[in-house]
């Protein structure tokens, strides 16, 4: 293979979209502690490399309005882990 053909192939590979191997968590458990006013989000996201394959963003809505968004650059475990967020909620609030 000539150098020119090789360079053309490399240029095409660098601009073509490559498939992403992302997947959502297999389980999400959300619990609220009214005494501490804390929302606990427990995620199960099985990966072999938590520093490079991770849950990127968690967004929390209260009554249809986004009130919290956290973006991450890794996950603390290769399987199940939890994040705690301060959240002032009232009876009847819809948290998603």
Coordinates of N, CA and C in Angstrom, one line a residue:
X1 N 0.9 -1.2 0.0 CA 0.0 0.0 0.0 C 0.9 1.2 0.0
X2 N 0.6 2.2 -0.9 CA 1.4 3.4 -0.9 C 1.1 4.3 0.2
X3 N 2.0 5.2 0.5 CA 1.8 6.1 1.6 C 0.6 7.0 1.3
X4 N 0.4 7.4 0.1 CA -0.8 8.3 -0.2 C -2.1 7.6 0.1
X5 N -2.2 6.3 -0.3 CA -3.4 5.5 0.0 C -3.6 5.4 1.5
X6 N -2.5 5.1 2.2 CA -2.6 5.0 3.7 C -3.1 6.3 4.3
X7 N -2.5 7.5 3.9 CA -2.9 8.8 4.4 C -4.4 9.1 4.1
X8 N -4.9 8.7 2.9 CA -6.3 8.9 2.6 C -7.2 8.1 3.5
X9 N -6.8 6.8 3.7 CA -7.6 6.0 4.6 C -7.6 6.5 6.1
X10 N -6.5 7.0 6.5 CA -6.4 7.5 7.9 C -7.2 8.8 8.0
X11 N -7.2 9.6 7.0 CA -8.0 10.9 7.0 C -9.4 10.5 7.0
X12 N -9.9 9.6 6.2 CA -11.3 9.2 6.3 C -11.7 8.6 7.6
X13 N -10.9 7.8 8.2 CA -11.2 7.2 9.5 C -11.3 8.3 10.6
X14 N -10.5 9.4 10.4 CA -10.5 10.4 11.5 C -11.8 11.3 11.4
X15 N -12.4 11.4 10.2 CA -13.6 12.2 10.1 C -14.9 11.5 10.1
X16 N -14.9 10.2 9.9 CA -16.1 9.4 9.9 C -16.6 9.2 11.4
X17 N -17.9 9.3 11.6 CA -18.4 9.0 13.0 C -18.2 7.5 13.3
X18 N -17.7 7.3 14.5 CA -17.5 5.9 15.0 C -18.6 5.5 15.9
X19 N -19.1 4.3 16.0 CA -20.1 3.9 16.9 C -19.7 4.1 18.3
X20 N -20.6 4.4 19.2 CA -20.3 4.6 20.6 C -20.8 3.4 21.4
X21 N -20.0 3.0 22.3 CA -20.4 1.8 23.1 C -21.0 2.2 24.5
X22 N -21.7 3.3 24.5 CA -22.3 3.7 25.8 C -23.6 2.9 26.1
X23 N -23.9 2.7 27.4 CA -25.1 2.1 27.8 C -25.5 2.7 29.1
X24 N -26.8 2.7 29.3 CA -27.4 3.3 30.6 C -27.1 2.4 31.8
X25 N -27.3 2.9 33.0 CA -27.2 2.1 34.1 C -28.3 1.0 34.1
X26 N -28.0 -0.2 34.6 CA -28.9 -1.3 34.6 C -29.9 -1.2 35.7
X27 N -29.6 -0.3 36.7 CA -30.6 -0.1 37.8 C -30.3 1.3 38.4
X28 N -31.4 1.9 38.8 CA -31.3 3.2 39.5 C -32.3 3.2 40.6
X29 N -31.8 3.4 41.8 CA -32.7 3.5 43.0 C -32.6 4.9 43.6
X30 N -33.7 5.5 43.8 CA -33.7 6.9 44.4 C -34.5 6.9 45.7
X31 N -33.8 7.4 46.7 CA -34.5 7.5 48.0 C -34.3 8.9 48.6
X32 N -35.3 9.4 49.4 CA -35.2 10.7 50.0 C -35.2 10.6 51.5
X33 N -34.3 11.3 52.1 CA -34.3 11.3 53.6 C -34.8 12.7 54.0
X34 N -36.0 12.8 54.4 CA -36.6 14.1 54.8 C -36.0 14.7 56.0
X35 N -35.5 13.9 56.9 CA -34.8 14.5 58.1 C -33.5 15.2 57.7
X36 N -32.7 14.6 56.8 CA -31.5 15.3 56.4 C -31.7 16.1 55.1
X37 N -32.9 16.0 54.5 CA -33.2 16.6 53.2 C -32.1 16.3 52.2
X38 N -32.0 15.0 52.0 CA -30.9 14.5 51.1 C -31.6 13.5 50.2
X39 N -31.3 13.6 48.9 CA -31.7 12.6 47.9 C -30.5 11.7 47.6
X40 N -30.7 10.4 47.7 CA -29.7 9.4 47.5 C -30.0 8.7 46.2
X41 N -29.1 8.7 45.2 CA -29.2 8.1 43.9 C -28.2 6.9 43.9
X42 N -28.7 5.7 43.8 CA -27.8 4.6 43.7 C -27.9 4.0 42.3
X43 N -26.8 3.9 41.7 CA -26.7 3.4 40.3 C -25.9 2.1 40.2
X44 N -26.4 1.2 39.3 CA -25.6 0.1 38.9 C -25.3 0.2 37.5
X45 N -24.0 0.4 37.2 CA -23.4 0.6 35.9 C -22.2 -0.2 35.8
X46 N -22.3 -1.5 35.3 CA -21.2 -2.4 35.2 C -20.2 -2.0 34.1
X47 N -19.0 -1.7 34.5 CA -18.0 -1.3 33.5 C -16.6 -1.9 33.9
X48 N -15.7 -2.0 33.0 CA -14.4 -2.5 33.3 C -13.4 -1.3 33.5
X49 N -13.8 -0.2 33.0 CA -12.9 1.0 33.1 C -13.7 2.2 33.6
X50 N -13.9 2.3 34.9 CA -14.8 3.4 35.4 C -14.2 4.8 35.3
X51 N -12.9 4.9 34.9 CA -12.3 6.2 34.7 C -12.6 6.7 33.3
X52 N -12.9 5.8 32.4 CA -13.2 6.3 31.0 C -14.6 5.9 30.5
X53 N -15.3 5.0 31.2 CA -16.7 4.6 30.8 C -17.5 4.8 32.0
X54 N -18.4 5.8 32.0 CA -19.0 6.2 33.3 C -20.4 6.9 33.0
X55 N -21.1 7.1 34.0 CA -22.4 7.9 33.9 C -21.9 9.4 33.8
X56 N -22.2 10.0 32.7 CA -21.7 11.4 32.5 C -22.5 12.4 33.3
X57 N -23.9 12.3 33.3 CA -24.7 13.3 33.9 C -25.8 12.8 34.6
X58 N -26.1 13.4 35.7 CA -27.3 13.2 36.5 C -28.1 14.5 36.6
X59 N -29.3 14.5 36.2 CA -30.2 15.7 36.3 C -31.4 15.4 37.2
X60 N -31.8 16.3 38.1 CA -32.9 16.1 39.0 C -33.9 17.2 38.8
X61 N -35.1 16.8 38.6 CA -36.2 17.7 38.4 C -37.2 17.7 39.6
X62 N -37.7 18.8 40.0 CA -38.7 18.9 41.0 C -39.9 19.6 40.4
X63 N -41.0 18.9 40.3 CA -42.3 19.5 39.8 C -42.1 20.0 38.4
X64 N -41.3 19.3 37.6 CA -41.1 19.6 36.2 C -40.1 20.6 35.8
X65 N -39.3 21.0 36.8 CA -38.3 22.0 36.6 C -36.9 21.4 37.1
X66 N -35.9 21.5 36.2 CA -34.6 21.0 36.6 C -34.0 21.9 37.7
X67 N -33.7 21.2 38.8 CA -33.1 22.0 39.9 C -31.7 21.6 40.2
X68 N -31.2 20.6 39.6 CA -29.8 20.2 39.9 C -29.3 19.4 38.7
X69 N -28.1 19.6 38.3 CA -27.4 18.9 37.2 C -26.0 18.7 37.6
X70 N -25.5 17.5 37.6 CA -24.1 17.2 37.9 C -23.5 16.4 36.7
X71 N -22.3 16.8 36.3 CA -21.6 16.1 35.2 C -20.4 15.6 35.9
X72 N -20.0 14.3 35.5 CA -18.9 13.6 36.1 C -17.9 13.2 35.0
X73 N -16.7 13.0 35.5 CA -15.6 12.6 34.6 C -15.0 11.2 34.9
X74 N -15.9 10.4 35.6 CA -15.5 9.1 36.0 C -16.6 8.6 37.0
X75 N -16.5 7.3 37.4 CA -17.5 6.8 38.4 C -16.6 6.1 39.5
X76 N -17.1 6.2 40.7 CA -16.3 5.8 41.9 C -16.1 4.3 42.0
X77 N -16.9 3.5 41.2 CA -16.8 2.0 41.3 C -17.1 1.4 39.9
X78 N -16.7 0.2 39.7 CA -16.9 -0.5 38.5 C -18.3 -1.1 38.4
X79 N -19.1 -1.0 39.5 CA -20.4 -1.6 39.5 C -21.5 -0.7 40.1
X80 N -21.7 -0.9 41.4 CA -22.8 -0.1 42.1 C -22.2 1.0 43.0
X81 N -22.8 2.2 42.9 CA -22.3 3.3 43.7 C -23.4 4.3 43.9
X82 N -23.2 5.2 44.8 CA -24.3 6.2 45.2 C -23.7 7.6 45.2
X83 N -24.6 8.5 44.9 CA -24.4 9.9 45.1 C -25.5 10.5 46.0
X84 N -25.1 11.4 46.8 CA -26.0 12.1 47.7 C -26.1 13.6 47.3
X85 N -27.3 14.1 47.2 CA -27.5 15.5 46.9 C -28.4 16.2 47.9
X86 N -28.1 17.4 48.3 CA -29.0 18.1 49.2 C -30.2 18.5 48.4
X87 N -31.4 18.3 49.0 CA -32.6 18.6 48.3 C -33.7 18.9 49.3
X88 N -34.2 20.1 49.2 CA -35.3 20.6 50.0 C -36.6 20.3 49.3
X89 N -37.3 19.3 49.8 CA -38.6 18.8 49.1 C -39.7 18.9 50.1
X90 N -40.9 19.2 49.6 CA -42.1 19.3 50.4 C -43.0 18.2 50.0
X91 N -43.9 17.8 51.0 CA -44.9 16.8 50.6 C -45.7 17.1 49.4
X92 N -45.8 16.2 48.5 CA -46.5 16.4 47.2 C -45.6 16.8 46.0
X93 N -44.3 17.1 46.3 CA -43.4 17.4 45.3 C -43.1 16.1 44.4
X94 N -43.0 16.3 43.1 CA -42.7 15.2 42.2 C -41.2 15.4 41.8
X95 N -40.4 14.4 42.3 CA -39.0 14.4 42.0 C -38.7 13.3 40.9
X96 N -38.0 13.8 39.9 CA -37.6 12.8 38.8 C -36.1 13.0 38.5

